[in-house]
Amino acid sequence: MSMRAYNFNPGPAALPLEVLQKAQETFVDYNGIGMSLTEISHRSKEYEALNRETQELMLELLGLSSGYQVLFLGGGASMQFSMIPLNFLKPGKVGSYLVTGSFSEKAYQDAKIVGEAVITASNKETNWRSLPKAGDLRIDPNSAYVHMTTNNTIEGSQWSDIPETGDIPLIGDMTSGILSRPIDAHKFAMIYAGAQKNLGPAGVTVAVIRDDLLQEEPKHVPVMLRYTTHAKNQSLYNTPPVHSIYVVNLMLKWVKENGGVEAMEKQNVAKTKLLYDVIDASGGFYTGNIAADSRSIMNVTFRLPSEELEKAFVKESEKNNFVGLAGHRSVGGIRASAYNAVPYEACAALAEFMVDFQKRNG
């Protein structure tokens, strides 16, 4: 087998080799049934058992024992930007949004199409550099919910504190940070995440919703866009992306077998510290995009002295087996996405490459 690339792609992103090999092993024949998972009915007892086990594992790793439902949905996290207000933003109420990056801004824009939405806090004026303080938020008491993005993939920032919202449901887009560090999931009425960064391949979105949010069926919303539809049918109302959910199952087992979310955090902090240390010691050759107190342990973003040097950095990195280091097209610069499955060795190799690149170009 050829050497594995140092994969820093922002999503679809790196998956652990063990998970890929297990999926490969069972691809042609799943558990001795003479068929692959991509061929069997989603109504079969084999798939129903897998579906249930994956939901239970998700709750266990989030530290939620009961009172929540796990749903497997289509359309990516972006579909949730409209499903959330369609289901929960009632007339006379407002959706309150913490706008801390381009994805939370998109969620806010979609909510405005559906009903009344307000920006409760934003750090856009400072170019997303420093996140608002959780304790300083003034939340409209008439809010149907408060929406936040816990880790900003494009900008490279992350909330260290989760705001207290009292009786107002808190909804968290955790697409690029789910299971990367322990959080108090009980603070959230709903958590959602596109799978393609920390949970598995593209094609499925995981939503974890507190039971009280599922009490009322929004009859004005098309059936497929109601959370209640999927909850009542254990995410089997229509054909789910069976194989994507299987790989999510394998990923959750991998997290559990490797020490759980606490161990993931320890490794993620150590990995990204290697990169932040090089940035901070570079005398300004590398400039971090985000203030130190708001930095992400998933997406490390930085600039070089010129766009020419940034292009050279990316070009040279590709020759050295690194993949996916160009910053998002909307912001430029460099971004290294070091999700759970990115090994420590990959970050160590990148840190070494950065030091060497500066020596030759600084």
mmCIF file of C-alpha atoms in Angstrom:
data_model
loop_
_atom_site.group_PDB
_atom_site.id
_atom_site.type_symbol
_atom_site.label_atom_id
_atom_site.label_comp_id
_atom_site.label_asym_id
_atom_site.label_seq_id
_atom_site.Cartn_x
_atom_site.Cartn_y
_atom_site.Cartn_z
ATOM 1 C CA MET A 1 0.000 0.000 0.000
ATOM 2 C CA SER A 2 1.353 3.463 -0.862
ATOM 3 C CA MET A 3 2.102 5.885 1.960
ATOM 4 C CA ARG A 4 -1.027 7.579 3.334
ATOM 5 C CA ALA A 5 -1.243 11.316 2.644
ATOM 6 C CA TYR A 6 -1.116 13.813 5.498
ATOM 7 C CA ASN A 7 -4.773 14.702 5.087
ATOM 8 C CA PHE A 8 -5.709 18.187 6.372
ATOM 9 C CA ASN A 9 -8.848 18.477 4.238
ATOM 10 C CA PRO A 10 -11.644 20.525 5.861
ATOM 11 C CA GLY A 11 -14.382 18.043 4.956
ATOM 12 C CA PRO A 12 -14.834 15.449 3.604
ATOM 13 C CA ALA A 13 -11.906 14.844 5.884
ATOM 14 C CA ALA A 14 -9.532 12.211 7.218
ATOM 15 C CA LEU A 15 -10.922 8.938 8.540
ATOM 16 C CA PRO A 16 -8.886 6.521 10.694
ATOM 17 C CA LEU A 17 -7.177 3.769 8.708
ATOM 18 C CA GLU A 18 -8.717 1.117 11.022
ATOM 19 C CA VAL A 19 -12.216 2.407 10.223
ATOM 20 C CA LEU A 20 -11.566 2.388 6.478
ATOM 21 C CA GLN A 21 -10.130 -1.135 6.643
ATOM 22 C CA LYS A 22 -13.091 -2.425 8.653
ATOM 23 C CA ALA A 23 -15.521 -0.838 6.159
ATOM 24 C CA GLN A 24 -13.515 -2.413 3.325
ATOM 25 C CA GLU A 25 -13.557 -5.837 5.013
ATOM 26 C CA THR A 26 -17.339 -5.831 5.349
ATOM 27 C CA PHE A 27 -18.128 -4.056 2.096
ATOM 28 C CA VAL A 28 -18.849 -7.150 0.014
ATOM 29 C CA ASP A 29 -20.329 -9.293 2.788
ATOM 30 C CA TYR A 30 -21.785 -7.673 5.910
ATOM 31 C CA ASN A 31 -21.812 -10.002 8.930
ATOM 32 C CA GLY A 32 -22.057 -13.131 6.782
ATOM 33 C CA ILE A 33 -25.405 -12.263 5.136
ATOM 34 C CA GLY A 34 -24.053 -12.735 1.597
ATOM 35 C CA MET A 35 -24.705 -9.092 0.670
ATOM 36 C CA SER A 36 -23.130 -5.709 1.269
ATOM 37 C CA LEU A 37 -24.793 -3.058 3.410
ATOM 38 C CA THR A 38 -25.277 -0.972 0.274
ATOM 39 C CA GLU A 39 -27.588 -3.699 -1.090
ATOM 40 C CA ILE A 40 -29.780 -4.629 1.880
ATOM 41 C CA SER A 41 -33.170 -3.209 2.760
ATOM 42 C CA HIS A 42 -33.253 -0.435 5.341
ATOM 43 C CA ARG A 43 -36.232 -2.361 6.751
ATOM 44 C CA SER A 44 -34.099 -5.474 7.365
ATOM 45 C CA LYS A 45 -33.379 -6.630 10.915
ATOM 46 C CA GLU A 46 -29.630 -6.253 10.247
ATOM 47 C CA TYR A 47 -29.940 -2.583 9.343
ATOM 48 C CA GLU A 48 -32.462 -1.825 12.082
ATOM 49 C CA ALA A 49 -29.997 -3.212 14.651
ATOM 50 C CA LEU A 50 -27.183 -1.078 13.205
ATOM 51 C CA ASN A 51 -29.414 2.018 13.170
ATOM 52 C CA ARG A 52 -30.371 1.547 16.833
ATOM 53 C CA GLU A 53 -26.804 0.801 17.955
ATOM 54 C CA THR A 54 -25.461 3.918 16.200
ATOM 55 C CA GLN A 55 -28.077 6.110 17.896
ATOM 56 C CA GLU A 56 -27.226 4.627 21.323
ATOM 57 C CA LEU A 57 -23.479 5.103 20.795
ATOM 58 C CA MET A 58 -24.037 8.739 19.828
ATOM 59 C CA LEU A 59 -25.963 9.468 23.042
ATOM 60 C CA GLU A 60 -23.402 7.597 25.140
ATOM 61 C CA LEU A 61 -20.437 9.559 23.758
ATOM 62 C CA LEU A 62 -22.297 12.849 24.259
ATOM 63 C CA GLY A 63 -23.041 11.842 27.867
ATOM 64 C CA LEU A 64 -26.813 11.857 27.334
ATOM 65 C CA SER A 65 -28.676 8.925 28.848
ATOM 66 C CA SER A 66 -32.310 9.719 28.087
ATOM 67 C CA GLY A 67 -34.703 12.486 27.031
ATOM 68 C CA TYR A 68 -33.108 12.935 23.597
ATOM 69 C CA GLN A 69 -33.622 11.358 20.177
ATOM 70 C CA VAL A 70 -30.893 10.809 17.595
ATOM 71 C CA LEU A 71 -31.983 11.387 13.998
ATOM 72 C CA PHE A 72 -30.134 10.625 10.756
ATOM 73 C CA LEU A 73 -31.086 13.225 8.142
ATOM 74 C CA GLY A 74 -30.194 14.241 4.587
ATOM 75 C CA GLY A 75 -29.183 17.567 3.090
ATOM 76 C CA GLY A 76 -26.081 18.228 5.184
ATOM 77 C CA ALA A 77 -25.880 20.681 8.068
ATOM 78 C CA SER A 78 -26.973 23.373 5.582
ATOM 79 C CA MET A 79 -30.442 21.796 5.368
ATOM 80 C CA GLN A 80 -30.759 22.333 9.130
ATOM 81 C CA PHE A 81 -30.390 26.091 8.606
ATOM 82 C CA SER A 82 -33.934 26.077 7.198
ATOM 83 C CA MET A 83 -35.385 23.045 9.022
ATOM 84 C CA ILE A 84 -34.713 24.632 12.432
ATOM 85 C CA PRO A 85 -36.766 27.815 11.840
ATOM 86 C CA LEU A 86 -39.430 25.870 9.886
ATOM 87 C CA ASN A 87 -39.970 23.603 12.902
ATOM 88 C CA PHE A 88 -39.329 25.897 15.858
ATOM 89 C CA LEU A 89 -39.740 29.574 14.852
ATOM 90 C CA LYS A 90 -43.384 30.283 15.662
ATOM 91 C CA PRO A 91 -45.154 33.554 14.718
ATOM 92 C CA GLY A 92 -44.665 36.200 17.400
ATOM 93 C CA LYS A 93 -41.318 34.705 18.459
ATOM 94 C CA VAL A 94 -37.762 35.457 17.267
ATOM 95 C CA GLY A 95 -34.875 33.199 16.393
ATOM 96 C CA SER A 96 -31.748 34.519 18.151
ATOM 97 C CA TYR A 97 -28.463 33.918 16.342
ATOM 98 C CA LEU A 98 -24.859 34.153 17.519
ATOM 99 C CA VAL A 99 -23.147 35.048 14.253
ATOM 100 C CA THR A 100 -19.467 34.143 14.592
ATOM 101 C CA GLY A 101 -18.535 32.955 11.119
ATOM 102 C CA SER A 102 -19.857 32.332 7.641
ATOM 103 C CA PHE A 103 -21.864 29.200 8.492
ATOM 104 C CA SER A 104 -23.726 30.794 11.407
ATOM 105 C CA GLU A 105 -24.344 33.795 9.147
ATOM 106 C CA LYS A 106 -25.903 31.467 6.541
ATOM 107 C CA ALA A 107 -28.092 29.913 9.251
ATOM 108 C CA TYR A 108 -29.273 33.415 10.257
ATOM 109 C CA GLN A 109 -30.002 34.397 6.629
ATOM 110 C CA ASP A 110 -32.140 31.263 6.141
ATOM 111 C CA ALA A 111 -34.069 31.928 9.361
ATOM 112 C CA LYS A 112 -34.916 35.442 8.134
ATOM 113 C CA ILE A 113 -36.642 33.894 5.109
ATOM 114 C CA VAL A 114 -38.842 31.777 7.392
ATOM 115 C CA GLY A 115 -39.679 34.247 10.182
ATOM 116 C CA GLU A 116 -38.236 36.905 12.459
ATOM 117 C CA ALA A 117 -34.560 36.412 13.301
ATOM 118 C CA VAL A 118 -32.156 38.651 15.195
ATOM 119 C CA ILE A 119 -28.403 38.741 15.682
ATOM 120 C CA THR A 120 -27.804 38.465 19.426
ATOM 121 C CA ALA A 121 -24.019 38.768 19.124
ATOM 122 C CA SER A 122 -21.529 38.978 16.280
ATOM 123 C CA ASN A 123 -17.793 39.416 15.847
ATOM 124 C CA LYS A 124 -17.924 40.177 12.136
ATOM 125 C CA GLU A 125 -16.647 43.779 12.566
ATOM 126 C CA THR A 126 -13.348 42.408 13.932
ATOM 127 C CA ASN A 127 -13.080 40.021 10.978
ATOM 128 C CA TRP A 128 -14.266 37.127 13.220
ATOM 129 C CA ARG A 129 -11.038 37.400 15.200
ATOM 130 C CA SER A 130 -12.302 37.080 18.771
ATOM 131 C CA LEU A 131 -15.506 35.363 19.894
ATOM 132 C CA PRO A 132 -18.062 37.144 22.080
ATOM 133 C CA LYS A 133 -17.936 36.261 25.789
ATOM 134 C CA ALA A 134 -20.674 33.792 26.749
ATOM 135 C CA GLY A 135 -21.409 35.697 29.963
ATOM 136 C CA ASP A 136 -21.969 39.018 28.131
ATOM 137 C CA LEU A 137 -24.842 37.846 25.922
ATOM 138 C CA ARG A 138 -28.173 39.633 26.196
ATOM 139 C CA ILE A 139 -30.763 37.201 24.900
ATOM 140 C CA ASP A 140 -34.215 38.420 23.860
ATOM 141 C CA PRO A 141 -36.670 36.781 26.329
ATOM 142 C CA ASN A 142 -39.074 36.351 23.400
ATOM 143 C CA SER A 143 -36.657 33.984 21.644
ATOM 144 C CA ALA A 144 -37.998 30.702 20.271
ATOM 145 C CA TYR A 145 -34.410 29.432 20.478
ATOM 146 C CA VAL A 146 -30.774 30.571 20.459
ATOM 147 C CA HIS A 147 -28.604 29.203 17.637
ATOM 148 C CA MET A 148 -24.799 28.972 17.793
ATOM 149 C CA THR A 149 -21.982 27.370 15.815
ATOM 150 C CA THR A 150 -19.610 25.923 18.407
ATOM 151 C CA ASN A 151 -16.589 25.671 16.077
ATOM 152 C CA ASN A 152 -16.114 27.901 13.037
ATOM 153 C CA THR A 153 -14.551 25.754 10.319
ATOM 154 C CA ILE A 154 -13.611 28.492 7.851
ATOM 155 C CA GLU A 155 -12.370 31.104 10.324
ATOM 156 C CA GLY A 156 -10.701 28.722 12.812
ATOM 157 C CA SER A 157 -12.366 29.792 16.065
ATOM 158 C CA GLN A 158 -14.176 27.881 18.789
ATOM 159 C CA TRP A 159 -16.356 28.737 21.775
ATOM 160 C CA SER A 160 -14.635 27.635 24.969
ATOM 161 C CA ASP A 161 -17.716 28.409 27.116
ATOM 162 C CA ILE A 162 -21.225 27.387 26.216
ATOM 163 C CA PRO A 163 -23.737 30.171 27.022
ATOM 164 C CA GLU A 164 -26.477 29.674 29.597
ATOM 165 C CA THR A 165 -29.850 30.310 27.950
ATOM 166 C CA GLY A 166 -32.201 29.346 30.806
ATOM 167 C CA ASP A 167 -35.587 28.169 29.535
ATOM 168 C CA ILE A 168 -34.835 29.221 25.957
ATOM 169 C CA PRO A 169 -33.737 26.180 23.900
ATOM 170 C CA LEU A 170 -30.081 26.334 22.815
ATOM 171 C CA ILE A 171 -29.318 24.824 19.397
ATOM 172 C CA GLY A 172 -25.732 24.038 18.425
ATOM 173 C CA ASP A 173 -24.234 23.429 14.998
ATOM 174 C CA MET A 174 -21.304 21.186 15.976
ATOM 175 C CA THR A 175 -20.414 20.018 12.478
ATOM 176 C CA SER A 176 -16.665 20.587 12.776
ATOM 177 C CA GLY A 177 -16.240 20.073 16.509
ATOM 178 C CA ILE A 178 -18.528 17.259 17.621
ATOM 179 C CA LEU A 179 -16.793 14.703 19.891
ATOM 180 C CA SER A 180 -13.507 16.637 19.709
ATOM 181 C CA ARG A 181 -13.765 17.722 23.378
ATOM 182 C CA PRO A 182 -16.147 17.143 26.260
ATOM 183 C CA ILE A 183 -19.096 19.555 26.400
ATOM 184 C CA ASP A 184 -22.132 19.605 28.647
ATOM 185 C CA ALA A 185 -24.613 18.362 26.049
ATOM 186 C CA HIS A 186 -27.487 18.840 28.524
ATOM 187 C CA LYS A 187 -27.156 22.610 27.935
ATOM 188 C CA PHE A 188 -28.442 22.040 24.401
ATOM 189 C CA ALA A 189 -32.003 21.343 23.318
ATOM 190 C CA MET A 190 -30.613 20.328 19.930
ATOM 191 C CA ILE A 191 -27.183 19.479 18.526
ATOM 192 C CA TYR A 192 -26.561 18.793 14.852
ATOM 193 C CA ALA A 193 -23.559 17.944 12.698
ATOM 194 C CA GLY A 194 -22.826 17.060 9.097
ATOM 195 C CA ALA A 195 -20.881 13.786 9.350
ATOM 196 C CA GLN A 196 -18.071 14.575 6.925
ATOM 197 C CA LYS A 197 -15.624 16.160 9.376
ATOM 198 C CA ASN A 198 -15.559 14.186 12.628
ATOM 199 C CA LEU A 199 -18.221 11.502 12.287
ATOM 200 C CA GLY A 200 -17.755 9.732 8.968
ATOM 201 C CA PRO A 201 -18.304 10.278 5.252
ATOM 202 C CA ALA A 202 -20.553 12.858 3.604
ATOM 203 C CA GLY A 203 -24.165 11.859 3.043
ATOM 204 C CA VAL A 204 -25.692 11.895 6.509
ATOM 205 C CA THR A 205 -26.353 14.569 9.122
ATOM 206 C CA VAL A 206 -26.789 13.660 12.775
ATOM 207 C CA ALA A 207 -29.319 15.615 14.846
ATOM 208 C CA VAL A 208 -29.777 15.051 18.581
ATOM 209 C CA ILE A 209 -33.043 16.624 19.759
ATOM 210 C CA ARG A 210 -34.541 16.897 23.239
ATOM 211 C CA ASP A 211 -37.937 15.224 23.558
ATOM 212 C CA ASP A 212 -39.841 18.401 24.499
ATOM 213 C CA LEU A 213 -38.967 19.971 21.116
ATOM 214 C CA LEU A 214 -40.697 17.031 19.425
ATOM 215 C CA GLN A 215 -44.032 17.344 21.238
ATOM 216 C CA GLU A 216 -45.750 19.492 18.616
ATOM 217 C CA GLU A 217 -46.022 18.484 14.994
ATOM 218 C CA PRO A 218 -45.717 21.572 12.731
ATOM 219 C CA LYS A 219 -48.564 20.809 10.306
ATOM 220 C CA HIS A 220 -47.680 23.790 8.059
ATOM 221 C CA VAL A 221 -44.283 22.216 7.249
ATOM 222 C CA PRO A 222 -43.910 19.566 4.477
ATOM 223 C CA VAL A 223 -43.733 16.067 5.985
ATOM 224 C CA MET A 224 -40.082 15.357 5.080
ATOM 225 C CA LEU A 225 -38.972 18.632 6.680
ATOM 226 C CA ARG A 226 -40.554 17.866 10.073
ATOM 227 C CA TYR A 227 -38.294 16.504 12.799
ATOM 228 C CA THR A 228 -41.315 14.680 14.229
ATOM 229 C CA THR A 229 -41.579 12.615 11.026
ATOM 230 C CA HIS A 230 -38.050 11.273 11.439
ATOM 231 C CA ALA A 231 -38.334 10.852 15.208
ATOM 232 C CA LYS A 232 -41.561 8.805 14.978
ATOM 233 C CA ASN A 233 -39.976 6.557 12.354
ATOM 234 C CA GLN A 234 -36.519 6.103 13.965
ATOM 235 C CA SER A 235 -35.007 7.855 10.898
ATOM 236 C CA LEU A 236 -36.488 5.146 8.649
ATOM 237 C CA TYR A 237 -39.325 7.211 7.122
ATOM 238 C CA ASN A 238 -37.466 7.170 3.812
ATOM 239 C CA THR A 239 -34.338 5.282 2.728
ATOM 240 C CA PRO A 240 -31.411 6.509 4.822
ATOM 241 C CA PRO A 241 -27.804 6.584 3.518
ATOM 242 C CA VAL A 242 -27.155 3.133 4.964
ATOM 243 C CA HIS A 243 -23.433 2.879 4.279
ATOM 244 C CA SER A 244 -22.648 6.391 5.532
ATOM 245 C CA ILE A 245 -24.447 5.553 8.797
ATOM 246 C CA TYR A 246 -22.452 2.317 9.046
ATOM 247 C CA VAL A 247 -19.186 4.279 8.821
ATOM 248 C CA VAL A 248 -20.520 6.694 11.492
ATOM 249 C CA ASN A 249 -21.093 3.587 13.650
ATOM 250 C CA LEU A 250 -17.488 2.500 13.100
ATOM 251 C CA MET A 251 -16.225 6.026 13.880
ATOM 252 C CA LEU A 252 -18.167 6.172 17.153
ATOM 253 C CA LYS A 253 -16.727 2.777 18.158
ATOM 254 C CA TRP A 254 -13.247 4.049 17.253
ATOM 255 C CA VAL A 255 -13.682 7.108 19.515
ATOM 256 C CA LYS A 256 -14.929 4.880 22.346
ATOM 257 C CA GLU A 257 -12.108 2.340 21.951
ATOM 258 C CA ASN A 258 -9.510 5.119 21.894
ATOM 259 C CA GLY A 259 -10.428 6.574 25.278
ATOM 260 C CA GLY A 260 -13.595 8.509 24.446
ATOM 261 C CA VAL A 261 -14.066 12.246 24.044
ATOM 262 C CA GLU A 262 -11.646 13.161 26.886
ATOM 263 C CA ALA A 263 -8.814 11.335 25.102
ATOM 264 C CA MET A 264 -9.752 12.989 21.796
ATOM 265 C CA GLU A 265 -9.472 16.427 23.397
ATOM 266 C CA LYS A 266 -6.063 15.664 24.918
ATOM 267 C CA GLN A 267 -4.745 14.520 21.540
ATOM 268 C CA ASN A 268 -6.351 17.425 19.649
ATOM 269 C CA VAL A 269 -4.880 20.039 22.013
ATOM 270 C CA ALA A 270 -1.419 18.452 21.689
ATOM 271 C CA LYS A 271 -1.677 18.241 17.880
ATOM 272 C CA THR A 272 -2.753 21.821 17.289
ATOM 273 C CA LYS A 273 -0.313 23.176 19.913
ATOM 274 C CA LEU A 274 2.507 21.979 17.629
ATOM 275 C CA LEU A 275 1.167 24.274 14.885
ATOM 276 C CA TYR A 276 0.219 27.251 17.075
ATOM 277 C CA ASP A 277 3.678 27.136 18.691
ATOM 278 C CA VAL A 278 5.353 27.447 15.270
ATOM 279 C CA ILE A 279 3.027 30.352 14.364
ATOM 280 C CA ASP A 280 3.690 32.168 17.654
ATOM 281 C CA ALA A 281 7.458 31.659 17.463
ATOM 282 C CA SER A 282 7.764 32.750 13.824
ATOM 283 C CA GLY A 283 8.283 36.452 14.560
ATOM 284 C CA GLY A 284 5.348 37.411 12.338
ATOM 285 C CA PHE A 285 6.248 35.242 9.342
ATOM 286 C CA TYR A 286 3.116 33.236 10.163
ATOM 287 C CA THR A 287 0.187 35.231 11.540
ATOM 288 C CA GLY A 288 -2.727 33.445 13.204
ATOM 289 C CA ASN A 289 -6.149 34.645 12.015
ATOM 290 C CA ILE A 290 -7.778 34.207 15.422
ATOM 291 C CA ALA A 291 -7.040 35.682 18.862
ATOM 292 C CA ALA A 292 -5.352 33.153 21.166
ATOM 293 C CA ASP A 293 -8.364 32.855 23.494
ATOM 294 C CA SER A 294 -10.703 31.922 20.622
ATOM 295 C CA ARG A 295 -8.516 29.479 18.701
ATOM 296 C CA SER A 296 -9.954 26.204 17.454
ATOM 297 C CA ILE A 297 -8.444 22.787 18.190
ATOM 298 C CA MET A 298 -9.945 21.572 14.901
ATOM 299 C CA ASN A 299 -9.111 24.217 12.264
ATOM 300 C CA VAL A 300 -5.804 26.116 12.469
ATOM 301 C CA THR A 301 -5.872 29.195 10.206
ATOM 302 C CA PHE A 302 -2.987 31.564 9.423
ATOM 303 C CA ARG A 303 -1.467 33.887 6.836
ATOM 304 C CA LEU A 304 2.018 34.375 5.390
ATOM 305 C CA PRO A 305 3.576 37.749 4.478
ATOM 306 C CA SER A 306 2.241 37.655 0.891
ATOM 307 C CA GLU A 307 -0.210 35.763 -1.298
ATOM 308 C CA GLU A 308 2.716 34.650 -3.472
ATOM 309 C CA LEU A 309 4.316 32.975 -0.463
ATOM 310 C CA GLU A 310 0.993 31.372 0.478
ATOM 311 C CA LYS A 311 0.689 29.891 -3.021
ATOM 312 C CA ALA A 312 4.284 28.640 -2.828
ATOM 313 C CA PHE A 313 3.599 27.154 0.625
ATOM 314 C CA VAL A 314 0.585 25.196 -0.660
ATOM 315 C CA LYS A 315 2.395 24.069 -3.830
ATOM 316 C CA GLU A 316 5.411 22.867 -1.890
ATOM 317 C CA SER A 317 3.282 21.226 0.794
ATOM 318 C CA GLU A 318 1.571 19.129 -1.887
ATOM 319 C CA LYS A 319 4.947 17.881 -3.116
ATOM 320 C CA ASN A 320 5.659 16.832 0.478
ATOM 321 C CA ASN A 321 2.542 14.628 0.816
ATOM 322 C CA PHE A 322 0.330 17.237 2.554
ATOM 323 C CA VAL A 323 -3.218 17.618 1.260
ATOM 324 C CA GLY A 324 -5.896 20.282 1.808
ATOM 325 C CA LEU A 325 -3.905 23.200 3.286
ATOM 326 C CA ALA A 326 -5.261 26.053 1.159
ATOM 327 C CA GLY A 327 -7.580 28.348 3.146
ATOM 328 C CA HIS A 328 -11.259 28.578 2.228
ATOM 329 C CA ARG A 329 -11.744 30.501 -1.033
ATOM 330 C CA SER A 330 -13.682 33.233 0.829
ATOM 331 C CA VAL A 331 -10.763 34.094 3.154
ATOM 332 C CA GLY A 332 -7.585 32.753 1.539
ATOM 333 C CA GLY A 333 -4.463 32.026 3.570
ATOM 334 C CA ILE A 334 -3.710 28.595 5.005
ATOM 335 C CA ARG A 335 -5.937 26.236 6.973
ATOM 336 C CA ALA A 336 -4.957 22.932 8.569
ATOM 337 C CA SER A 337 -8.003 20.948 9.684
ATOM 338 C CA ALA A 338 -6.832 18.504 12.354
ATOM 339 C CA TYR A 339 -10.006 16.553 13.125
ATOM 340 C CA ASN A 340 -10.058 13.567 15.495
ATOM 341 C CA ALA A 341 -8.811 11.147 12.817
ATOM 342 C CA VAL A 342 -5.771 13.271 11.845
ATOM 343 C CA PRO A 343 -2.823 11.597 13.610
ATOM 344 C CA TYR A 344 -0.325 13.458 15.821
ATOM 345 C CA GLU A 345 2.437 12.491 13.337
ATOM 346 C CA ALA A 346 0.717 14.468 10.569
ATOM 347 C CA CYS A 347 0.752 17.658 12.685
ATOM 348 C CA ALA A 348 4.352 17.035 13.760
ATOM 349 C CA ALA A 349 5.355 16.672 10.092
ATOM 350 C CA LEU A 350 3.477 19.871 9.187
ATOM 351 C CA ALA A 351 5.107 21.819 12.038
ATOM 352 C CA GLU A 352 8.518 20.669 10.777
ATOM 353 C CA PHE A 353 7.624 21.676 7.208
ATOM 354 C CA MET A 354 6.498 25.133 8.424
ATOM 355 C CA VAL A 355 9.783 25.747 10.282
ATOM 356 C CA ASP A 356 11.787 24.640 7.244
ATOM 357 C CA PHE A 357 9.685 26.774 4.845
ATOM 358 C CA GLN A 358 10.276 29.851 6.986
ATOM 359 C CA LYS A 359 14.061 29.209 7.097
ATOM 360 C CA ARG A 360 14.160 29.161 3.334
ATOM 361 C CA ASN A 361 11.715 32.016 2.671
ATOM 362 C CA GLY A 362 11.751 34.219 5.790
#
